[in-house]
Amino acid sequence: MKPIRHNTHSIFFHWAGAILLLAVVLSGELRHWLVDAGVAPMRTLMVIHIGAGMAGLSLVLPRLLARLFGYHPPPAGVNRLDKWLVKGLHCLLYVLLIVEPLIGWVIVNAKDFAIPMPLLGFEFPRLVAADHDLVASMALIHAVVSRVFYSLITLHAGAALWHHYVKKDDVLCRMTWLRLPPPDKPSARPLSHYRQLMRRYRRFPNA
């Protein structure tokens, strides 16, 4: 019997990526507010933003391998069009998981900075030389792509919550270690209909 959940590696990489993405969003979109509130200095927030983004980029390959070679239960209760929409959304999210950190990588290098990873003991290679004009153009692209990315993430998360709280199915639980909802009980209508037929049959003489 095939498992109902996604494979363990996919579940782990999915939620690790979600935590990293949350760190990227908070340190990037709220950095000015956090600095003004005295929560953290700008340098610390940018280190978190860049580090979480590069860590998320590093997770893309193992996530893809887990998705290609691990078990994934087919979506239930959706038509063919919905299945293609889900696949298209997932493919687009994977593309943006690669493209957006790469743009940020270029921006950092174009500012004449390197991206060290002290915890892992290495430094990412420089993709481009220092170029202030490139920084301005890539920063605009980075901002636009991030809005598209955040919109798709919101759509993805909203759909999962809609399945969980409105449709009350197991779509969200299959990507977690939460208890799966009990299977639907078989309907009592066939038995009730059978009893009605038997009652009608008994009314006939010699039955």
Protein backbone atom coordinates (compact mmCIF):
# COMPACT_ATOMS: atom_id res chain seq x y z
CA MET A 1 0.00 0.00 0.00
CA LYS A 2 1.45 3.36 -1.03
CA PRO A 3 1.87 6.04 1.69
CA ILE A 4 -0.59 8.91 1.76
CA ARG A 5 1.99 11.57 2.67
CA HIS A 6 4.73 13.04 0.55
CA ASN A 7 8.16 11.52 1.15
CA THR A 8 10.01 12.61 4.29
CA HIS A 9 12.77 14.42 2.40
CA SER A 10 10.29 16.55 0.46
CA ILE A 11 8.45 17.48 3.65
CA PHE A 12 11.70 18.49 5.36
CA PHE A 13 13.02 20.56 2.44
CA HIS A 14 9.61 22.17 1.90
CA TRP A 15 9.35 23.53 5.44
CA ALA A 16 13.06 24.37 5.68
CA GLY A 17 12.62 26.42 2.52
CA ALA A 18 9.50 28.05 3.96
CA ILE A 19 11.41 29.14 7.09
CA LEU A 20 14.26 30.53 4.98
CA LEU A 21 11.78 32.36 2.75
CA LEU A 22 10.14 33.90 5.80
CA ALA A 23 13.56 35.11 6.98
CA VAL A 24 14.21 36.59 3.52
CA VAL A 25 10.88 38.44 3.47
CA LEU A 26 11.12 39.82 7.01
CA SER A 27 14.75 40.94 6.69
CA GLY A 28 14.20 42.38 3.21
CA GLU A 29 10.77 43.97 3.19
CA LEU A 30 10.77 45.16 6.82
CA ARG A 31 14.44 46.10 7.13
CA HIS A 32 13.90 49.86 7.29
CA TRP A 33 11.15 49.53 9.89
CA LEU A 34 13.25 47.11 11.95
CA VAL A 35 16.22 49.48 11.85
CA ASP A 36 14.10 52.49 12.84
CA ALA A 37 12.57 50.46 15.68
CA GLY A 38 16.02 49.54 16.94
CA VAL A 39 15.44 45.82 16.52
CA ALA A 40 18.63 45.19 14.54
CA PRO A 41 21.21 47.14 12.54
CA MET A 42 20.97 47.20 8.74
CA ARG A 43 24.15 45.15 8.33
CA THR A 44 22.74 42.30 10.42
CA LEU A 45 19.46 42.31 8.51
CA MET A 46 21.24 42.24 5.15
CA VAL A 47 23.45 39.37 6.31
CA ILE A 48 20.29 37.46 7.26
CA HIS A 49 18.60 38.40 3.96
CA ILE A 50 21.51 37.34 1.77
CA GLY A 51 22.41 34.27 3.83
CA ALA A 52 18.84 32.95 3.91
CA GLY A 53 18.46 33.61 0.19
CA MET A 54 21.62 31.72 -0.69
CA ALA A 55 20.70 28.87 1.67
CA GLY A 56 17.32 28.65 -0.07
CA LEU A 57 19.07 28.52 -3.43
CA SER A 58 21.27 25.68 -2.13
CA LEU A 59 18.15 23.71 -1.18
CA VAL A 60 16.65 23.80 -4.69
CA LEU A 61 18.70 20.87 -6.02
CA PRO A 62 17.94 18.46 -3.14
CA ARG A 63 14.28 19.56 -3.28
CA LEU A 64 14.14 18.73 -6.97
CA LEU A 65 15.82 15.36 -6.41
CA ALA A 66 13.39 14.54 -3.60
CA ARG A 67 10.49 15.50 -5.85
CA LEU A 68 11.74 13.52 -8.84
CA PHE A 69 12.72 10.34 -7.03
CA GLY A 70 10.56 10.40 -3.89
CA TYR A 71 6.92 9.40 -3.60
CA HIS A 72 4.26 12.06 -4.04
CA PRO A 73 0.57 11.17 -3.70
CA PRO A 74 -1.48 12.34 -6.67
CA PRO A 75 -3.81 15.29 -5.99
CA ALA A 76 -7.28 14.07 -5.10
CA GLY A 77 -10.60 15.63 -5.92
CA VAL A 78 -9.33 17.87 -8.73
CA ASN A 79 -9.98 17.77 -12.45
CA ARG A 80 -7.41 17.61 -15.23
CA LEU A 81 -7.26 21.40 -15.65
CA ASP A 82 -6.61 21.90 -11.93
CA LYS A 83 -3.82 19.32 -12.03
CA TRP A 84 -2.10 21.18 -14.86
CA LEU A 85 -2.52 24.49 -13.02
CA VAL A 86 -0.95 23.01 -9.89
CA LYS A 87 1.97 21.60 -11.89
CA GLY A 88 2.44 24.92 -13.67
CA LEU A 89 2.44 26.83 -10.37
CA HIS A 90 5.00 24.46 -8.86
CA CYS A 91 7.27 24.73 -11.92
CA LEU A 92 7.07 28.54 -11.82
CA LEU A 93 7.86 28.58 -8.11
CA TYR A 94 10.95 26.43 -8.67
CA VAL A 95 12.09 28.78 -11.45
CA LEU A 96 11.71 31.79 -9.16
CA LEU A 97 13.47 29.96 -6.31
CA ILE A 98 16.49 29.86 -8.62
CA VAL A 99 16.19 33.17 -10.48
CA GLU A 100 15.53 35.51 -7.54
CA PRO A 101 18.55 34.49 -5.43
CA LEU A 102 20.74 34.57 -8.55
CA ILE A 103 19.68 38.19 -9.19
CA GLY A 104 20.51 39.05 -5.58
CA TRP A 105 23.86 37.30 -5.97
CA VAL A 106 24.65 39.47 -9.00
CA ILE A 107 23.64 42.62 -7.12
CA VAL A 108 25.94 41.86 -4.19
CA ASN A 109 28.88 41.13 -6.49
CA ALA A 110 28.17 44.23 -8.61
CA LYS A 111 28.47 46.26 -5.40
CA ASP A 112 32.00 44.81 -5.13
CA PHE A 113 31.12 42.52 -2.23
CA ALA A 114 31.56 38.78 -1.89
CA ILE A 115 29.10 36.37 -0.27
CA PRO A 116 30.85 34.36 2.46
CA MET A 117 29.25 31.41 4.25
CA PRO A 118 31.21 31.29 7.53
CA LEU A 119 29.23 28.36 8.93
CA LEU A 120 30.11 26.24 5.90
CA GLY A 121 33.65 27.56 5.55
CA PHE A 122 33.58 28.81 1.97
CA GLU A 123 32.81 31.85 -0.15
CA PHE A 124 30.50 31.93 -3.17
CA PRO A 125 32.38 32.82 -6.37
CA ARG A 126 31.87 36.25 -7.90
CA LEU A 127 29.56 36.21 -10.91
CA VAL A 128 30.27 39.78 -12.10
CA ALA A 129 32.73 42.59 -11.50
CA ALA A 130 31.83 45.80 -9.68
CA ASP A 131 29.35 47.79 -11.75
CA HIS A 132 27.10 50.49 -10.24
CA ASP A 133 24.92 50.74 -13.37
CA LEU A 134 24.30 46.99 -13.21
CA VAL A 135 23.32 47.34 -9.55
CA ALA A 136 20.59 49.85 -10.41
CA SER A 137 19.07 47.79 -13.23
CA MET A 138 19.26 44.46 -11.41
CA ALA A 139 17.81 45.97 -8.21
CA LEU A 140 14.71 47.02 -10.15
CA ILE A 141 14.36 43.53 -11.65
CA HIS A 142 14.91 42.01 -8.21
CA ALA A 143 12.07 44.10 -6.76
CA VAL A 144 9.64 43.26 -9.57
CA VAL A 145 10.40 39.53 -9.51
CA SER A 146 10.05 39.48 -5.73
CA ARG A 147 6.49 40.87 -5.98
CA VAL A 148 5.56 38.17 -8.48
CA PHE A 149 7.22 35.55 -6.27
CA TYR A 150 5.42 36.71 -3.12
CA SER A 151 2.09 36.73 -4.97
CA LEU A 152 2.55 33.14 -6.11
CA ILE A 153 3.63 32.07 -2.62
CA THR A 154 0.51 33.71 -1.19
CA LEU A 155 -1.63 31.91 -3.78
CA HIS A 156 0.09 28.62 -2.96
CA ALA A 157 -0.35 29.01 0.80
CA GLY A 158 -3.92 30.29 0.43
CA ALA A 159 -4.87 27.26 -1.67
CA ALA A 160 -3.40 24.92 0.94
CA LEU A 161 -5.33 26.65 3.74
CA TRP A 162 -8.53 26.61 1.65
CA HIS A 163 -8.18 22.85 1.19
CA HIS A 164 -7.53 22.39 4.91
CA TYR A 165 -10.20 24.63 6.44
CA VAL A 166 -12.89 24.83 3.73
CA LYS A 167 -12.71 21.57 1.81
CA LYS A 168 -11.38 19.80 4.94
CA ASP A 169 -9.30 17.33 2.94
CA ASP A 170 -5.75 16.07 3.52
CA VAL A 171 -3.86 18.20 0.98
CA LEU A 172 -2.05 20.28 3.62
CA CYS A 173 -1.56 17.39 6.05
CA ARG A 174 0.15 15.30 3.38
CA MET A 175 3.01 17.84 3.33
CA THR A 176 3.33 17.80 7.14
CA TRP A 177 3.67 15.33 9.96
CA LEU A 178 0.23 16.27 11.30
CA ARG A 179 -2.41 13.63 11.83
CA LEU A 180 -4.30 12.93 8.64
CA PRO A 181 -8.08 13.42 8.78
CA PRO A 182 -10.10 10.21 9.05
CA PRO A 183 -11.39 8.80 5.76
CA ASP A 184 -14.95 9.62 4.82
CA LYS A 185 -17.46 7.13 6.11
CA PRO A 186 -19.38 5.25 3.43
CA SER A 187 -22.73 6.75 2.70
CA ALA A 188 -25.81 5.09 4.20
CA ARG A 189 -27.96 5.82 1.18
CA PRO A 190 -27.38 2.52 -0.68
CA LEU A 191 -28.48 0.48 2.35
CA SER A 192 -31.49 2.70 2.96
CA HIS A 193 -32.48 2.43 -0.69
CA TYR A 194 -32.12 -1.35 -0.53
CA ARG A 195 -34.40 -1.50 2.49
CA GLN A 196 -37.02 0.57 0.70
CA LEU A 197 -36.95 -1.82 -2.26
CA MET A 198 -37.34 -4.80 0.04
CA ARG A 199 -40.35 -3.22 1.76
CA ARG A 200 -42.00 -2.57 -1.60
CA TYR A 201 -41.27 -6.13 -2.71
CA ARG A 202 -42.88 -7.61 0.43
CA ARG A 203 -46.13 -5.78 -0.29
CA PHE A 204 -46.74 -7.91 -3.38
CA PRO A 205 -48.76 -11.13 -2.81
CA ASN A 206 -46.82 -14.40 -2.76
CA ALA A 207 -43.64 -12.47 -2.33
